[in-house]
Short mmCIF file of C-alpha atoms in Angstrom, two decimals:
data_model
loop_
_atom_site.label_atom_id
_atom_site.label_comp_id
_atom_site.label_asym_id
_atom_site.label_seq_id
_atom_site.Cartn_x
_atom_site.Cartn_y
_atom_site.Cartn_z
CA MET A 1297 0.02 0.12 0.31
CA ASP A 1298 1.06 3.56 -0.96
CA LEU A 1299 0.44 5.53 1.42
CA VAL A 1300 -1.08 8.92 0.20
CA THR A 1301 -1.00 12.27 2.37
CA SER A 1302 -3.49 14.39 0.54
CA TRP A 1303 -5.75 13.95 -2.05
CA SER A 1304 -9.34 15.79 -2.70
CA LEU A 1305 -12.40 14.35 -5.07
CA ARG A 1306 -12.95 16.46 -8.27
CA PRO A 1307 -14.59 16.28 -11.27
CA LEU A 1308 -13.17 14.68 -14.83
CA PRO A 1309 -13.76 18.01 -16.94
CA SER A 1310 -16.33 17.92 -19.56
CA PRO A 1311 -15.53 15.99 -22.54
CA ALA A 1312 -15.94 18.76 -24.28
CA SER A 1313 -12.30 20.01 -23.45
CA LEU A 1314 -10.83 16.85 -22.91
CA HIS A 1315 -8.34 14.35 -25.61
CA VAL A 1316 -7.25 11.41 -25.78
CA GLY A 1317 -3.55 12.21 -24.77
CA ASP A 1318 -5.15 13.68 -22.10
CA ALA A 1319 -3.10 13.29 -18.74
CA LEU A 1320 -6.12 13.41 -16.27
CA LEU A 1321 -7.73 11.17 -19.04
CA LEU A 1322 -5.29 8.87 -19.14
CA SER A 1323 -4.85 8.65 -15.04
CA TYR A 1324 -8.62 7.60 -15.17
CA VAL A 1325 -8.67 5.05 -17.58
CA GLU A 1326 -5.40 3.49 -15.93
CA ALA A 1327 -7.44 3.93 -12.53
CA THR A 1328 -10.14 1.85 -14.08
CA ASN A 1329 -8.45 -0.64 -16.07
CA GLU A 1330 -5.50 -1.57 -12.55
CA PRO A 1331 -8.47 -2.75 -10.84
CA ILE A 1332 -10.09 -4.67 -13.90
CA VAL A 1333 -6.94 -6.89 -14.01
CA GLU A 1334 -6.67 -7.43 -10.56
CA THR A 1335 -9.97 -8.60 -10.42
CA TRP A 1336 -9.69 -10.99 -13.56
CA GLY A 1337 -6.65 -10.94 -14.03
CA THR A 1338 -6.26 -10.43 -17.68
CA THR A 1339 -6.55 -6.90 -19.97
CA ASP A 1340 -9.78 -8.24 -21.74
CA PHE A 1341 -12.25 -6.01 -19.93
CA CYS A 1342 -10.08 -3.32 -20.39
CA CYS A 1343 -10.94 0.04 -22.08
CA THR A 1344 -9.14 2.31 -23.72
CA PRO A 1345 -8.82 6.06 -23.96
CA ARG A 1346 -10.00 6.42 -27.57
CA GLN A 1347 -13.28 4.01 -26.27
CA VAL A 1348 -13.51 5.97 -22.67
CA LEU A 1349 -13.56 9.70 -24.47
CA ALA A 1350 -15.70 8.65 -26.79
CA GLY A 1351 -18.37 7.13 -24.52
CA LEU A 1352 -18.40 10.63 -22.20
CA ARG A 1353 -19.09 12.15 -25.52
CA HIS A 1354 -22.50 10.38 -25.56
CA GLN A 1355 -24.83 11.23 -22.83
CA GLU A 1356 -28.10 11.85 -25.16
CA TYR A 1357 -29.92 9.70 -23.37
CA VAL A 1358 -27.63 9.20 -19.89
CA ARG A 1359 -26.08 11.70 -18.11
CA LYS A 1360 -22.44 10.79 -16.76
CA ASP A 1361 -20.82 12.15 -14.69
CA ARG A 1362 -17.60 11.37 -13.61
CA ILE A 1363 -15.97 11.86 -9.75
CA LEU A 1364 -12.19 11.68 -8.85
CA ALA A 1365 -10.56 11.18 -5.91
CA VAL A 1366 -6.70 12.81 -7.13
CA SER A 1367 -3.11 13.16 -5.18
CA THR A 1368 -1.60 16.45 -4.99
CA ASP A 1369 0.93 15.77 -8.14
CA ASP A 1370 -2.62 14.72 -10.67
CA VAL A 1371 -2.06 10.74 -10.63
CA VAL A 1372 -5.59 9.59 -10.57
CA LEU A 1373 -6.39 7.39 -6.93
CA GLY A 1374 -9.74 6.06 -8.01
CA TYR A 1375 -13.47 6.81 -9.46
CA ALA A 1376 -16.66 7.14 -9.40
CA ASP A 1377 -18.57 6.73 -12.40
CA VAL A 1378 -22.48 7.85 -12.26
CA ASN A 1379 -24.39 7.16 -14.99
CA LEU A 1380 -28.18 9.16 -14.30
CA PRO A 1381 -30.39 8.04 -17.19
CA LEU A 1382 -32.35 10.78 -18.71
CA GLN A 1383 -35.57 8.70 -20.44
CA ASP A 1384 -36.64 6.17 -18.68
CA ASN A 1385 -36.01 5.14 -14.87
CA THR A 1386 -35.58 8.32 -14.24
CA HIS A 1387 -35.97 7.89 -10.42
CA LEU A 1388 -32.46 5.58 -10.85
CA ALA A 1389 -28.56 6.48 -10.74
CA GLU A 1390 -25.77 4.04 -11.77
CA LEU A 1391 -22.34 3.53 -9.64
CA GLU A 1392 -19.63 2.44 -10.03
CA ILE A 1393 -16.88 2.80 -7.57
CA ALA A 1394 -13.26 0.94 -7.32
CA VAL A 1395 -10.06 2.45 -5.62
CA ARG A 1396 -6.58 1.33 -7.01
CA PRO A 1397 -5.51 -1.93 -5.16
CA ALA A 1398 -1.97 0.44 -3.80
CA TYR A 1399 -3.95 3.41 -2.81
CA ARG A 1400 -6.84 1.36 -0.59
CA ARG A 1401 -7.97 1.28 3.04
CA GLN A 1402 -7.22 5.51 3.35
CA GLY A 1403 -10.97 6.40 2.89
CA ILE A 1404 -10.38 7.07 -0.60
CA GLY A 1405 -13.33 4.35 -1.75
CA SER A 1406 -15.32 5.78 1.29
CA ALA A 1407 -14.79 9.11 0.36
CA LEU A 1408 -16.14 8.63 -3.35
CA HIS A 1409 -18.63 6.51 -2.25
CA ASP A 1410 -20.30 9.01 -0.16
CA ALA A 1411 -20.01 11.98 -3.62
CA ALA A 1412 -21.31 9.45 -5.29
CA VAL A 1413 -24.53 8.83 -3.73
CA ASP A 1414 -24.76 13.13 -2.33
CA LEU A 1415 -24.79 13.31 -6.46
CA ALA A 1416 -27.30 10.56 -7.51
CA ARG A 1417 -29.65 11.90 -4.37
CA SER A 1418 -29.36 15.90 -5.96
CA ALA A 1419 -30.40 15.29 -8.77
CA GLY A 1420 -33.75 13.70 -7.18
CA ARG A 1421 -32.20 9.30 -8.19
CA THR A 1422 -34.63 7.39 -4.94
CA THR A 1423 -33.05 4.56 -5.65
CA VAL A 1424 -29.16 3.63 -6.50
CA MET A 1425 -27.67 0.56 -7.96
CA THR A 1426 -23.83 -0.94 -8.65
CA ASP A 1427 -22.01 -3.72 -9.43
CA THR A 1428 -19.71 -6.56 -7.80
CA ASN A 1429 -17.36 -8.68 -9.29
CA TYR A 1430 -15.73 -11.81 -8.49
CA ARG A 1431 -13.03 -13.85 -10.37
CA ALA A 1432 -14.11 -16.99 -9.48
CA GLU A 1433 -17.28 -18.67 -8.07
CA PRO A 1434 -18.28 -18.52 -4.30
CA THR A 1435 -17.52 -21.81 -2.80
CA GLY A 1436 -18.99 -22.81 0.72
CA GLU A 1437 -21.54 -20.01 1.98
CA VAL A 1438 -22.85 -17.70 -0.27
CA LEU A 1439 -24.48 -14.18 0.25
CA ALA A 1440 -27.75 -14.61 -1.57
CA PRO A 1441 -29.45 -12.38 -3.41
CA ASP A 1442 -33.09 -10.87 -2.43
CA SER A 1443 -34.83 -12.90 -4.93
CA GLY A 1444 -33.99 -15.79 -7.09
CA PRO A 1445 -30.22 -18.06 -7.44
CA GLY A 1446 -26.78 -17.50 -6.59
CA GLY A 1447 -24.70 -15.38 -4.66
CA VAL A 1448 -21.45 -14.37 -3.28
CA ASP A 1449 -18.56 -14.73 -1.46
CA PRO A 1450 -19.24 -13.01 1.42
CA ASP A 1451 -15.80 -12.13 2.82
CA ASP A 1452 -14.71 -10.11 -0.18
CA PRO A 1453 -13.65 -6.99 0.40
CA SER A 1454 -16.04 -5.94 -2.16
CA THR A 1455 -18.85 -7.20 -1.12
CA ARG A 1456 -18.34 -6.04 2.75
CA PHE A 1457 -17.43 -2.99 1.11
CA ALA A 1458 -21.56 -2.89 -0.03
CA VAL A 1459 -22.42 -4.52 3.06
CA ALA A 1460 -21.26 -2.11 5.00
CA ARG A 1461 -23.19 1.01 3.42
CA GLY A 1462 -26.39 -0.44 3.44
CA TRP A 1463 -26.44 -2.21 -0.07
CA ASN A 1464 -28.83 -4.87 -0.88
CA LEU A 1465 -28.07 -7.45 -2.78
CA GLU A 1466 -30.66 -7.81 -5.70
CA GLN A 1467 -29.17 -10.30 -8.90
CA ALA A 1468 -26.28 -13.09 -9.04
CA TYR A 1469 -25.61 -13.65 -12.20
CA ARG A 1470 -22.76 -15.73 -13.83
CA HIS A 1471 -18.95 -15.14 -16.42
CA SER A 1472 -18.57 -17.55 -18.46
CA ARG A 1473 -15.91 -18.50 -20.56
CA LEU A 1474 -16.15 -19.91 -24.23
CA ASP A 1475 -12.82 -21.16 -25.29
CA LEU A 1476 -11.42 -21.04 -29.29
CA PRO A 1477 -11.81 -22.85 -31.84
CA LEU A 1478 -15.11 -24.95 -31.38
CA ASP A 1479 -15.67 -28.73 -33.06
CA PRO A 1480 -17.08 -27.27 -36.28
CA ASP A 1481 -19.12 -30.60 -36.88
CA ALA A 1482 -20.37 -30.07 -33.16
CA LEU A 1483 -21.04 -26.89 -33.49
CA ALA A 1484 -22.84 -27.01 -36.92
CA ALA A 1485 -25.19 -30.21 -35.35
CA HIS A 1486 -26.15 -27.51 -32.26
CA ARG A 1487 -27.18 -25.39 -35.49
CA ALA A 1488 -28.86 -28.32 -37.60
CA ASP A 1489 -31.31 -29.06 -34.70
CA ALA A 1490 -31.70 -25.35 -33.78
CA GLU A 1491 -33.24 -24.89 -37.55
CA ALA A 1492 -35.47 -27.99 -37.55
CA HIS A 1493 -37.36 -26.89 -34.71
CA ALA A 1494 -37.72 -23.39 -35.92
CA GLY A 1495 -39.23 -24.71 -39.32
CA PRO A 1496 -39.75 -22.87 -41.81
CA ASP A 1497 -41.04 -19.63 -40.64
CA TYR A 1498 -37.89 -18.48 -39.21
CA ARG A 1499 -34.66 -16.96 -41.40
CA LEU A 1500 -31.29 -15.47 -39.97
CA VAL A 1501 -30.19 -12.41 -40.54
CA GLN A 1502 -26.98 -10.24 -40.16
CA TRP A 1503 -25.47 -7.49 -40.02
CA THR A 1504 -21.74 -5.77 -38.93
CA GLY A 1505 -21.75 -2.59 -37.24
CA PRO A 1506 -24.49 0.09 -37.68
CA CYS A 1507 -27.76 -1.62 -37.92
CA PRO A 1508 -29.45 -1.52 -41.34
CA GLU A 1509 -32.02 1.03 -42.61
CA ARG A 1510 -34.78 -2.07 -42.64
CA TRP A 1511 -34.54 -3.41 -39.40
CA VAL A 1512 -33.63 -0.37 -37.34
CA GLU A 1513 -37.22 -0.46 -36.30
CA GLN A 1514 -37.07 -3.98 -35.06
CA PHE A 1515 -33.78 -3.63 -34.12
CA ALA A 1516 -35.63 -0.44 -31.02
CA VAL A 1517 -38.07 -3.17 -30.97
CA LEU A 1518 -35.65 -5.84 -29.50
CA SER A 1519 -33.65 -2.94 -27.39
CA THR A 1520 -36.59 -1.91 -25.88
CA ARG A 1521 -38.27 -6.09 -24.93
CA MET A 1522 -34.62 -6.93 -23.33
CA SER A 1523 -35.46 -4.38 -20.64
CA THR A 1524 -38.39 -6.05 -19.31
CA ASP A 1525 -38.42 -9.74 -21.32
CA ALA A 1526 -34.68 -10.72 -19.59
CA PRO A 1527 -35.21 -11.51 -15.78
CA MET A 1528 -34.38 -8.65 -13.62
CA GLY A 1529 -34.41 -10.19 -10.04
CA GLY A 1530 -35.07 -7.74 -7.63
CA LEU A 1531 -34.26 -4.76 -9.50
CA ASP A 1532 -36.37 -1.29 -9.36
CA LEU A 1533 -36.17 -1.00 -12.83
CA GLU A 1534 -39.02 -0.30 -15.40
CA GLU A 1535 -39.22 -0.61 -19.53
CA ASP A 1536 -36.49 0.99 -20.84
CA VAL A 1537 -37.85 2.25 -24.21
CA TRP A 1538 -35.34 2.93 -27.51
CA ASP A 1539 -36.49 3.75 -31.37
CA ALA A 1540 -34.37 4.13 -34.52
CA ASP A 1541 -32.85 7.62 -32.85
CA ARG A 1542 -31.30 5.86 -29.55
CA VAL A 1543 -30.22 2.76 -31.58
CA ARG A 1544 -28.82 5.13 -34.55
CA ALA A 1545 -26.68 7.62 -31.35
CA ALA A 1546 -25.54 4.20 -29.98
CA ASP A 1547 -24.52 3.15 -32.99
CA ALA A 1548 -22.42 6.10 -33.61
CA ALA A 1549 -20.68 5.45 -29.98
CA HIS A 1550 -19.64 2.14 -30.94
CA VAL A 1551 -18.33 2.97 -34.05
CA GLU A 1552 -16.00 5.93 -32.02
CA ARG A 1553 -15.31 3.48 -29.01
CA GLY A 1554 -13.18 1.51 -31.93
CA TRP A 1555 -15.85 -1.27 -31.13
CA THR A 1556 -17.91 -3.90 -34.02
CA LEU A 1557 -20.81 -5.29 -33.42
CA LEU A 1558 -21.87 -8.25 -35.18
CA VAL A 1559 -24.88 -9.04 -34.97
CA MET A 1560 -27.12 -11.77 -35.75
CA ALA A 1561 -31.14 -11.77 -35.77
CA ALA A 1562 -33.85 -14.52 -36.56
CA GLU A 1563 -36.54 -12.76 -38.49
CA HIS A 1564 -40.12 -14.25 -38.10
CA VAL A 1565 -41.12 -14.88 -42.07
CA PRO A 1566 -44.85 -14.19 -42.00
CA THR A 1567 -44.98 -11.39 -40.23
CA GLY A 1568 -41.60 -9.93 -41.40
CA THR A 1569 -40.06 -8.75 -37.76
CA LEU A 1570 -36.76 -9.77 -36.12
CA ALA A 1571 -38.25 -12.61 -33.17
CA ALA A 1572 -34.68 -12.96 -31.54
CA TYR A 1573 -30.73 -11.46 -31.26
CA THR A 1574 -27.55 -11.97 -30.55
CA PHE A 1575 -24.34 -9.90 -30.63
CA PHE A 1576 -20.44 -9.94 -30.64
CA VAL A 1577 -18.54 -6.38 -29.02
CA VAL A 1578 -14.98 -7.27 -30.59
CA PRO A 1579 -12.47 -4.67 -29.30
CA GLU A 1580 -9.86 -2.71 -30.68
CA HIS A 1581 -7.33 -3.25 -27.97
CA THR A 1582 -7.41 -7.03 -28.79
CA ASP A 1583 -7.89 -9.69 -31.23
CA GLU A 1584 -7.73 -12.77 -28.79
CA TRP A 1585 -11.09 -11.82 -27.01
CA VAL A 1586 -13.92 -10.72 -27.78
CA SER A 1587 -18.01 -9.79 -25.68
CA GLN A 1588 -20.95 -12.14 -25.90
CA GLU A 1589 -23.72 -9.84 -25.38
CA ASP A 1590 -27.22 -9.37 -25.46
CA THR A 1591 -28.64 -12.80 -26.41
CA LEU A 1592 -32.61 -12.10 -26.59
CA VAL A 1593 -35.60 -14.12 -27.44
CA ILE A 1594 -38.31 -12.51 -26.92
CA LYS A 1595 -41.49 -13.96 -25.29
CA GLU A 1596 -43.79 -14.30 -27.85
CA HIS A 1597 -41.27 -16.59 -29.70
CA ARG A 1598 -40.02 -19.29 -27.54
CA GLY A 1599 -39.97 -22.84 -27.18
CA ARG A 1600 -38.00 -23.06 -30.78
CA ARG A 1601 -34.81 -22.88 -30.42
CA LEU A 1602 -34.34 -19.61 -31.87
CA GLY A 1603 -31.48 -18.72 -29.04
CA MET A 1604 -29.41 -21.15 -30.09
CA LEU A 1605 -30.08 -20.59 -33.59
CA VAL A 1606 -28.53 -17.30 -33.15
CA LYS A 1607 -25.82 -17.87 -31.12
CA ALA A 1608 -24.11 -21.40 -33.04
CA ALA A 1609 -24.73 -19.20 -36.26
CA ASN A 1610 -22.75 -16.22 -34.92
CA LEU A 1611 -19.79 -18.74 -33.33
CA GLN A 1612 -20.37 -20.01 -36.91
CA ARG A 1613 -19.48 -16.50 -38.20
CA LEU A 1614 -17.21 -15.55 -35.22
CA ALA A 1615 -14.84 -18.43 -36.63
CA ALA A 1616 -14.99 -17.48 -40.22
CA GLU A 1617 -14.65 -13.35 -40.10
CA HIS A 1618 -12.36 -13.89 -36.88
CA PRO A 1619 -10.81 -16.25 -36.51
CA THR A 1620 -7.84 -15.10 -33.89
CA VAL A 1621 -10.17 -14.85 -31.26
CA GLU A 1622 -9.34 -17.42 -28.25
CA ARG A 1623 -11.79 -16.88 -25.71
CA VAL A 1624 -15.71 -15.15 -25.51
CA SER A 1625 -16.89 -13.74 -22.18
CA THR A 1626 -20.65 -13.32 -21.59
CA TRP A 1627 -23.06 -12.49 -17.99
CA ASN A 1628 -25.93 -14.26 -17.55
CA ALA A 1629 -28.43 -14.19 -14.50
CA GLU A 1630 -28.06 -17.37 -12.75
CA GLU A 1631 -32.31 -17.00 -12.08
CA ASN A 1632 -32.01 -17.83 -16.27
CA ASP A 1633 -32.15 -21.49 -16.68
CA PHE A 1634 -32.80 -21.26 -20.40
CA MET A 1635 -29.66 -19.34 -21.47
CA LEU A 1636 -26.84 -21.12 -18.90
CA ALA A 1637 -28.00 -23.87 -20.06
CA ILE A 1638 -27.80 -22.89 -24.71
CA ASN A 1639 -24.33 -21.46 -23.17
CA VAL A 1640 -23.34 -24.78 -21.29
CA ALA A 1641 -24.59 -26.98 -24.63
CA LEU A 1642 -21.97 -24.87 -26.81
CA GLY A 1643 -19.23 -25.47 -23.78
CA PHE A 1644 -18.78 -22.31 -21.76
CA ARG A 1645 -17.68 -22.93 -18.70
CA PRO A 1646 -18.30 -20.43 -14.85
CA ALA A 1647 -15.64 -18.65 -14.63
CA GLY A 1648 -16.57 -15.73 -11.73
CA GLY A 1649 -20.05 -13.75 -11.61
CA ASP A 1650 -21.27 -10.45 -10.57
CA GLY A 1651 -23.80 -8.90 -8.09
CA THR A 1652 -26.42 -6.33 -8.81
CA TRP A 1653 -27.09 -4.54 -5.54
CA GLN A 1654 -29.60 -1.52 -4.82
CA ARG A 1655 -30.14 0.76 -2.18
CA ARG A 1656 -32.52 2.83 -1.24
CA LEU A 1657 -32.25 6.68 -0.55
#
């Protein structure tokens, strides 16, 4: 531990005044990445200055405040990210708080936490949410969510930090890792079986990067349904409505971050609507790893193995278009039995987890 005799809290300046090489921004990115590497033992989940700055510059639907703990020599020791939804769920603030490993146990985390909660309260928010990450599945006794299965390590420092400050664990997530390459014959068999169960009423459509104009309205519907059809445990979340403009804003942010999206969807041919989708995020900082993000089959079309269909097809596509990728990460709520079963069938293995916490203000 490095003792710091003097530090202060200050906001990160407006993104309009920052550039990728700004010293304070670079230090903030380092402070973000160090705890990630400590927790996961990999740089897969790290961010780049370009990615962070692009995210900050897109605040059309979420106000993004950043509180930094800064030493007298302008080193960022820790940070609190406060995200405030502006369209739906305006009762909510989403927090992320971390301190660089060398500067912990000096009151920095507590000060950042209190400042973040105060900011949320002053913005009129009545509920705050945050996440804690765990490199390994818990063994022995666990702290279980208020609703739903799974749990987190009660002795982990991040768990103790949250419990001591009045947070309630509302949902447990499993982090799963898939090692590539897969057996192409086994993957083809998964896809063929899913296609047989789906039948002729469904066909696959795919795109790379921004959503094609033909599908933008439908993709907005799927994105909205992600907020209502996916398991939410005991979280105080309302419908999060997307439209074409919001899809286009997200597309622009992805491009500016240096992310490439590989989207696979299933069209219900009789109605010309999208019934399911999944996508990978291919980041710019590595060609060995991708993140498996949203996968959703809307309720009206479940029971036809569309989840397996879109995931298997997108894994085939990933192997063909990005053959250097060696591993895929994804997260699922522990109560999401159907999606977890698909992942296990495809070869994903448990590799840690996440706790989602809530506190009423």
